[in-house]
XYZ file of C-alpha atoms in Angstrom:
455
model
C 27.875 -1.884 5.828
C 29.333 -2.994 2.671
C 31.758 -5.584 4.003
C 29.712 -7.282 6.352
C 29.803 -10.847 5.189
C 26.308 -12.120 3.763
C 25.023 -14.750 5.947
C 21.304 -16.812 6.444
C 19.326 -16.762 9.558
C 20.269 -19.667 12.376
C 18.487 -23.054 11.656
C 17.661 -22.387 8.021
C 19.959 -23.492 5.200
C 20.631 -22.973 1.103
C 20.181 -26.144 -1.363
C 22.690 -26.038 -4.291
C 21.975 -27.323 -7.521
C 23.177 -31.547 -6.500
C 20.924 -31.145 -3.416
C 18.153 -29.737 -5.418
C 18.357 -32.683 -7.592
C 18.098 -35.064 -4.848
C 15.439 -33.205 -3.037
C 13.373 -33.216 -6.213
C 14.231 -36.935 -6.594
C 12.597 -37.621 -3.515
C 9.396 -35.411 -3.590
C 8.793 -36.500 -7.515
C 8.880 -39.980 -6.373
C 6.469 -39.519 -3.381
C 4.314 -37.370 -5.459
C 3.888 -40.008 -8.149
C 3.122 -42.641 -5.593
C 0.466 -40.585 -4.122
C -1.091 -39.783 -7.551
C -1.395 -43.486 -8.241
C -3.533 -43.768 -5.005
C -5.711 -40.969 -6.177
C -4.503 -38.194 -3.908
C -4.527 -34.766 -5.010
C -2.104 -31.983 -4.128
C -3.247 -28.503 -2.528
C -0.990 -25.770 -1.138
C -1.923 -23.162 1.774
C 0.065 -19.984 2.242
C 3.107 -19.424 4.398
C 1.243 -17.322 6.476
C -1.657 -17.777 8.584
C -3.497 -15.533 10.800
C -2.366 -16.079 14.151
C -6.122 -16.706 15.219
C -6.056 -19.940 13.252
C -2.581 -21.060 14.434
C -2.826 -20.219 18.272
C -4.062 -22.665 21.016
C -3.432 -25.588 18.434
C -0.046 -26.649 19.260
C -0.326 -26.344 23.160
C 1.625 -23.393 25.272
C 5.068 -24.719 24.106
C 4.049 -24.930 19.965
C 2.543 -21.120 20.863
C 5.966 -19.966 21.829
C 7.461 -21.480 18.937
C 5.057 -19.611 16.232
C 6.953 -17.119 14.285
C 5.206 -14.007 14.292
C 4.882 -11.478 11.596
C 4.920 -7.593 12.421
C 1.793 -5.878 10.928
C 2.442 -3.596 7.774
C 2.603 0.083 8.142
C 2.678 1.729 11.479
C 2.488 -1.292 13.551
C 2.740 0.705 17.009
C -0.461 2.798 16.140
C -2.647 0.929 18.557
C -0.134 0.642 21.330
C -0.265 3.244 24.126
C 3.145 4.570 25.677
C 1.748 2.662 29.119
C 1.850 -0.528 27.287
C 5.086 -0.166 25.940
C 6.493 0.770 29.103
C 4.922 -2.439 30.707
C 6.956 -4.527 28.352
C 4.125 -7.183 28.608
C 5.654 -9.370 25.529
C 2.345 -11.677 25.119
C -0.090 -8.455 25.392
C 2.137 -6.701 22.874
C 2.462 -9.410 20.657
C -1.107 -9.828 20.102
C -1.472 -6.087 19.366
C 1.834 -5.645 16.783
C 0.919 -9.526 14.774
C -2.216 -10.721 13.126
C -0.314 -13.367 11.254
C 2.450 -15.892 11.653
C 4.402 -18.365 9.771
C 2.747 -21.939 9.768
C 4.112 -24.675 12.244
C 2.600 -28.034 10.337
C 0.526 -28.444 7.463
C -2.073 -30.235 9.794
C -3.580 -26.963 11.198
C -3.474 -25.297 7.903
C -5.205 -28.311 6.134
C -7.680 -28.155 8.780
C -8.729 -24.800 8.096
C -8.949 -25.252 4.461
C -11.268 -28.439 4.963
C -13.603 -26.040 6.998
C -13.636 -23.276 4.364
C -13.941 -25.196 1.557
C -16.151 -27.882 2.838
C -19.013 -26.950 0.333
C -16.800 -27.847 -2.987
C -14.955 -30.830 -1.508
C -15.653 -34.126 -2.397
C -15.737 -36.386 0.626
C -13.517 -38.493 1.303
C -11.052 -36.172 0.447
C -7.563 -37.282 -0.483
C -4.806 -34.612 -0.183
C -1.299 -34.517 -0.160
C 0.806 -31.195 0.563
C 4.563 -30.931 0.239
C 5.266 -27.547 1.921
C 8.014 -25.728 4.240
C 7.034 -25.136 7.594
C 8.703 -22.937 10.511
C 9.523 -23.274 14.281
C 11.011 -20.745 16.459
C 13.107 -23.440 18.011
C 16.699 -23.747 19.096
C 18.233 -24.752 15.924
C 20.678 -28.365 16.533
C 21.894 -30.961 14.629
C 19.238 -32.533 12.302
C 16.812 -29.464 13.652
C 15.977 -26.907 11.852
C 13.853 -23.460 12.083
C 12.652 -23.978 8.339
C 12.040 -27.492 6.978
C 9.686 -29.385 4.686
C 6.768 -31.793 5.674
C 5.153 -34.037 3.088
C 1.848 -35.082 4.200
C -0.984 -37.232 2.803
C -4.369 -37.488 4.550
C -7.875 -38.667 3.886
C -10.125 -37.270 5.722
C -14.566 -37.943 5.817
C -14.159 -41.814 5.803
C -13.822 -44.308 9.060
C -13.020 -47.266 6.570
C -9.662 -48.975 7.377
C -9.143 -49.485 3.962
C -7.357 -45.868 4.160
C -5.047 -47.250 6.541
C -4.000 -50.117 4.363
C -3.562 -48.057 1.231
C -1.627 -45.841 3.276
C 0.463 -48.645 4.288
C 0.982 -49.740 0.709
C 2.110 -46.287 -0.250
C 5.091 -46.326 2.177
C 5.907 -49.667 1.036
C 6.249 -48.844 -2.689
C 7.862 -45.725 -1.851
C 10.515 -47.279 -0.212
C 10.947 -49.632 -2.870
C 11.113 -46.982 -5.324
C 13.720 -45.252 -3.356
C 15.531 -49.178 -2.722
C 15.567 -48.513 1.177
C 14.568 -51.647 2.925
C 12.418 -50.404 5.776
C 10.475 -52.011 8.541
C 6.776 -50.801 9.135
C 5.778 -50.540 12.655
C 1.902 -50.578 13.417
C 0.336 -50.564 16.832
C -3.379 -49.017 17.875
C -3.795 -46.309 20.523
C -7.262 -48.102 21.221
C -4.857 -51.199 22.522
C -2.625 -48.994 24.713
C -6.030 -47.210 26.483
C -7.588 -51.011 26.612
C -4.077 -52.326 28.302
C -4.285 -49.000 30.767
C -7.903 -49.843 31.517
C -7.327 -53.215 32.229
C -4.360 -52.857 34.908
C -5.948 -49.459 36.120
C -3.344 -47.096 35.414
C -4.995 -44.909 32.781
C -2.182 -42.151 33.136
C 0.765 -44.111 33.032
C 0.731 -45.429 29.651
C 3.740 -43.477 28.275
C 5.895 -44.874 31.252
C 4.641 -48.268 30.614
C 5.617 -48.067 26.681
C 8.925 -46.516 27.474
C 9.670 -49.189 30.232
C 8.740 -52.379 27.678
C 10.603 -50.687 24.999
C 13.857 -51.187 26.718
C 13.248 -55.337 26.941
C 15.990 -56.054 24.459
C 18.505 -53.842 26.141
C 17.842 -54.263 29.706
C 15.953 -57.719 30.034
C 12.649 -58.246 31.997
C 13.797 -57.994 35.626
C 15.165 -54.726 35.047
C 11.887 -53.586 32.921
C 9.603 -54.602 35.778
C 11.884 -52.601 38.175
C 11.533 -49.517 35.983
C 7.690 -50.301 36.223
C 7.794 -50.265 39.964
C 9.779 -47.216 40.008
C 6.946 -45.707 38.051
C 4.500 -46.750 40.626
C 2.691 -49.236 39.247
C 1.325 -51.670 41.274
C 2.557 -55.329 41.350
C -0.817 -56.658 40.422
C -0.676 -54.445 37.386
C 2.787 -55.571 36.699
C 1.821 -59.101 36.713
C -1.126 -58.686 34.413
C 1.735 -57.082 31.846
C 3.993 -59.812 31.907
C 2.527 -61.643 28.540
C 2.524 -58.057 26.929
C 6.188 -57.397 27.644
C 7.312 -60.764 26.524
C 5.454 -60.933 23.381
C 7.128 -62.936 20.720
C 6.134 -64.747 17.592
C 4.343 -63.749 14.404
C 1.773 -60.789 14.731
C -1.011 -63.134 14.706
C 0.481 -64.762 17.863
C 1.232 -61.458 19.510
C -2.561 -60.284 18.472
C -3.672 -63.521 20.471
C -1.936 -62.916 23.263
C -3.082 -59.221 23.709
C -6.604 -60.391 22.766
C -6.441 -62.567 26.191
C -4.997 -59.683 28.310
C -7.860 -57.437 26.848
C -10.576 -59.629 27.051
C -12.434 -57.255 29.524
C -11.752 -53.915 27.953
C -14.124 -53.081 25.027
C -12.062 -50.509 23.600
C -8.920 -52.727 23.918
C -10.549 -55.728 22.135
C -11.839 -52.988 19.122
C -7.916 -51.966 18.616
C -7.182 -55.736 18.183
C -10.005 -55.997 15.699
C -8.907 -53.154 13.918
C -5.261 -54.049 14.032
C -5.913 -57.680 12.426
C -8.355 -56.234 9.691
C -5.205 -54.131 8.497
C -2.601 -56.653 8.881
C -4.897 -59.288 6.869
C -5.458 -56.759 4.442
C -1.890 -56.112 4.164
C -0.894 -60.088 3.957
C -3.171 -60.101 0.946
C -1.778 -57.465 -1.341
C 1.793 -58.835 -0.199
C 3.872 -55.815 0.891
C 7.821 -56.076 -0.207
C 8.815 -54.497 3.256
C 7.943 -56.382 7.128
C 4.939 -54.820 8.781
C 5.479 -55.657 12.475
C 3.021 -55.088 15.018
C 4.826 -53.313 17.792
C 3.343 -52.311 21.375
C 5.746 -49.945 22.291
C 5.085 -47.478 19.425
C 3.136 -44.557 21.164
C 3.353 -41.692 19.009
C 0.965 -38.633 19.397
C -0.934 -40.187 22.093
C -2.890 -37.347 22.827
C -3.736 -36.801 19.028
C -4.162 -40.304 17.674
C -7.220 -42.314 18.530
C -6.696 -45.497 16.220
C -3.756 -47.033 14.130
C -0.482 -45.554 14.940
C 2.178 -46.140 12.083
C 6.235 -45.734 12.032
C 9.096 -46.544 9.382
C 12.378 -47.511 10.159
C 15.337 -48.024 8.053
C 16.928 -51.125 8.022
C 20.330 -50.555 6.694
C 21.254 -47.405 8.375
C 20.979 -45.893 11.909
C 18.282 -43.216 11.907
C 15.036 -42.558 13.908
C 11.519 -42.904 12.339
C 11.596 -41.849 8.477
C 8.008 -42.021 8.365
C 4.932 -41.628 10.676
C 1.120 -41.122 11.082
C -2.106 -42.545 12.355
C -5.646 -42.034 12.683
C -7.139 -39.033 14.107
C -10.859 -38.518 15.256
C -11.517 -34.749 14.994
C -9.284 -32.724 12.733
C -12.137 -29.991 12.132
C -13.405 -29.700 15.647
C -11.263 -26.962 16.426
C -12.404 -24.350 14.129
C -16.333 -25.577 15.189
C -16.995 -28.382 12.610
C -16.799 -31.419 14.544
C -16.921 -35.503 13.619
C -14.825 -35.143 10.675
C -12.125 -38.112 11.154
C -9.256 -38.893 9.277
C -5.999 -40.894 8.653
C -2.504 -39.452 7.461
C 0.857 -40.133 7.120
C 4.179 -37.783 6.591
C 7.408 -38.746 5.280
C 10.170 -37.363 6.930
C 11.976 -35.910 3.495
C 15.165 -34.501 5.426
C 16.073 -37.847 7.189
C 14.942 -39.934 3.966
C 17.564 -37.523 2.202
C 20.418 -38.847 4.700
C 19.517 -42.415 4.535
C 19.451 -42.347 0.225
C 23.167 -40.606 0.882
C 24.227 -42.722 3.402
C 23.137 -45.836 1.141
C 24.032 -44.465 -1.764
C 21.050 -44.933 -3.589
C 20.274 -42.036 -5.766
C 20.082 -43.059 -9.402
C 22.711 -41.348 -11.353
C 20.264 -39.768 -13.287
C 18.273 -38.082 -11.232
C 21.338 -36.034 -9.788
C 23.392 -35.569 -13.011
C 22.511 -32.238 -14.965
C 23.658 -31.916 -18.473
C 24.471 -34.839 -20.559
C 25.486 -33.337 -23.647
C 28.024 -30.442 -23.678
C 28.797 -28.736 -27.478
C 32.407 -27.220 -27.697
C 32.530 -23.604 -28.674
C 34.859 -23.086 -31.455
C 33.839 -19.605 -32.974
C 31.003 -18.080 -35.022
C 30.584 -20.340 -38.025
C 31.051 -23.509 -36.051
C 28.381 -22.407 -33.632
C 26.042 -21.596 -36.547
C 26.311 -25.078 -37.799
C 25.913 -26.325 -33.961
C 22.793 -24.888 -32.974
C 20.461 -26.625 -35.045
C 21.933 -29.962 -34.108
C 21.746 -28.822 -30.258
C 17.789 -28.279 -30.676
C 17.323 -31.779 -32.138
C 19.072 -33.361 -29.353
C 16.876 -31.277 -27.027
C 13.857 -32.244 -28.979
C 15.123 -35.837 -28.276
C 15.055 -35.092 -24.322
C 18.751 -34.842 -24.309
C 20.035 -32.292 -21.425
C 22.282 -30.126 -23.655
C 24.365 -26.978 -23.660
C 27.176 -25.582 -25.518
C 29.651 -23.162 -24.081
C 29.033 -19.796 -24.312
C 32.255 -18.270 -24.869
C 35.303 -18.992 -27.358
C 37.688 -19.925 -25.112
C 40.760 -22.573 -25.125
C 39.368 -26.071 -25.365
C 41.210 -27.031 -22.247
C 38.857 -24.593 -20.342
C 35.895 -26.078 -21.885
C 36.731 -29.626 -21.096
C 37.672 -28.965 -17.432
C 33.873 -27.270 -17.494
C 32.878 -30.735 -18.841
C 34.562 -32.781 -16.097
C 33.834 -30.525 -13.118
C 29.822 -30.971 -14.052
C 30.331 -34.540 -14.768
C 29.076 -34.321 -18.450
C 29.304 -37.620 -19.823
C 29.362 -36.402 -23.625
C 31.008 -33.824 -25.544
C 30.230 -32.934 -29.396
C 33.028 -31.259 -31.423
C 32.480 -29.717 -34.853
C 35.510 -28.206 -36.872
C 35.893 -28.010 -40.341
C 36.287 -31.519 -41.354
C 33.040 -32.439 -39.194
C 30.967 -29.290 -40.885
C 32.093 -30.683 -44.322
C 30.837 -34.355 -43.437
C 27.426 -33.040 -41.912
C 28.525 -35.008 -38.654
C 30.196 -34.321 -35.202
C 32.853 -35.915 -33.316
C 31.402 -37.382 -29.995
C 33.555 -37.818 -26.767
C 32.637 -40.361 -24.209
C 33.973 -38.527 -21.144
C 33.618 -41.667 -18.870
C 35.791 -43.994 -21.272
C 37.939 -41.168 -23.418
C 36.987 -42.856 -26.699
C 35.818 -40.592 -29.513
C 34.112 -41.284 -32.754
C 32.567 -39.241 -35.786
C 28.615 -39.775 -35.938
C 26.138 -38.448 -37.528
C 22.880 -36.629 -35.675
C 20.977 -39.808 -35.148
C 23.856 -41.892 -34.161
C 24.799 -39.255 -31.666
C 21.809 -38.948 -30.380
C 21.374 -42.639 -29.879
C 24.688 -43.080 -28.031
C 23.987 -40.183 -25.493
C 20.570 -41.720 -24.593
C 22.153 -45.656 -24.518
């Protein structure tokens, strides 16, 4: 065994110091903005009971749950006959009571139901933790990845939607990423389907409309025909397919098409409230009404959002929407909510592609003290304490080795300043400070050293 190479499970990864610095920059930025809006952090266990998880994600999802074997003699309740039959699903239910969480939403719903008596509603929570899916690993799809969710439950007010869009705008402003925030409403989509009498074709319709820029109007109409949508319905859809102009212009056209659908008009009204409010707060990024946005149709019931980066090709980097019945699956009906989820892994890639990480967020040590020996170290230690007290990330090379080796350590770690203290410096009560970027060095006292490194 000794010489097998160590490895990690497929679909997982290690994060080194530089990657961690970048990831922490992302999570800390998002946390700070969540906190500005009064969101509070919770965490839930990596494992939930299978009773909590099963049946919440559809059959596909159930298959992708990582099950955890019971501890101890997990075969004690299984008969030889059951083992011989090898009915995997049946055996799983006897051998496993727990599973790794698949997302943060179901655990959140469970949390709300279990703690409903001590929660102040509306409850604004955020949660940043890993989730696990027994999926086939491929590029950009992992078996362990982080989700970064914020939700408000227990309030129907559209102000929550407005705030979440402000959060998105603020977060990407802080990252320096230009984005487009797309918004739609499930009720508008339902209204469209209702008006043209094609309730079950809503996905086909949005997929076809989405291709307008690529294939043109004629081909979109052909595709709708191929999907079995009637000529009459296609005629009714024409103004919607060719929507242009401002968000207000689009809403006017949509309201006209949906004039006979109560649900549809409710969607128009909600969307127009959100867009007007956002106009008043003055977002830095553009908000665009996009009727082809159809994420989570069997889940969302009101506003739907999606965010795309403008300066680099990448799928959606944040998404979310309004849902009606978060806790119904646990027997507590009628609690509606609205939430968003930042795609941390994709944001990581965008920040890399556009080289937007602040230097300070990624650098570790700012100042390295060279180790010349015992006497010199004794002189340096109190100075190092002062530097750290001033908030400077400082280290001393632990071993007495050649100067060249200590300098190349500083270079490898991109340390900007090196401090040296030999006999002359000690006598003068100063240090020689070398700027590793410019190469210049001068004799300075401790306060001056601190000022230069912080400068």
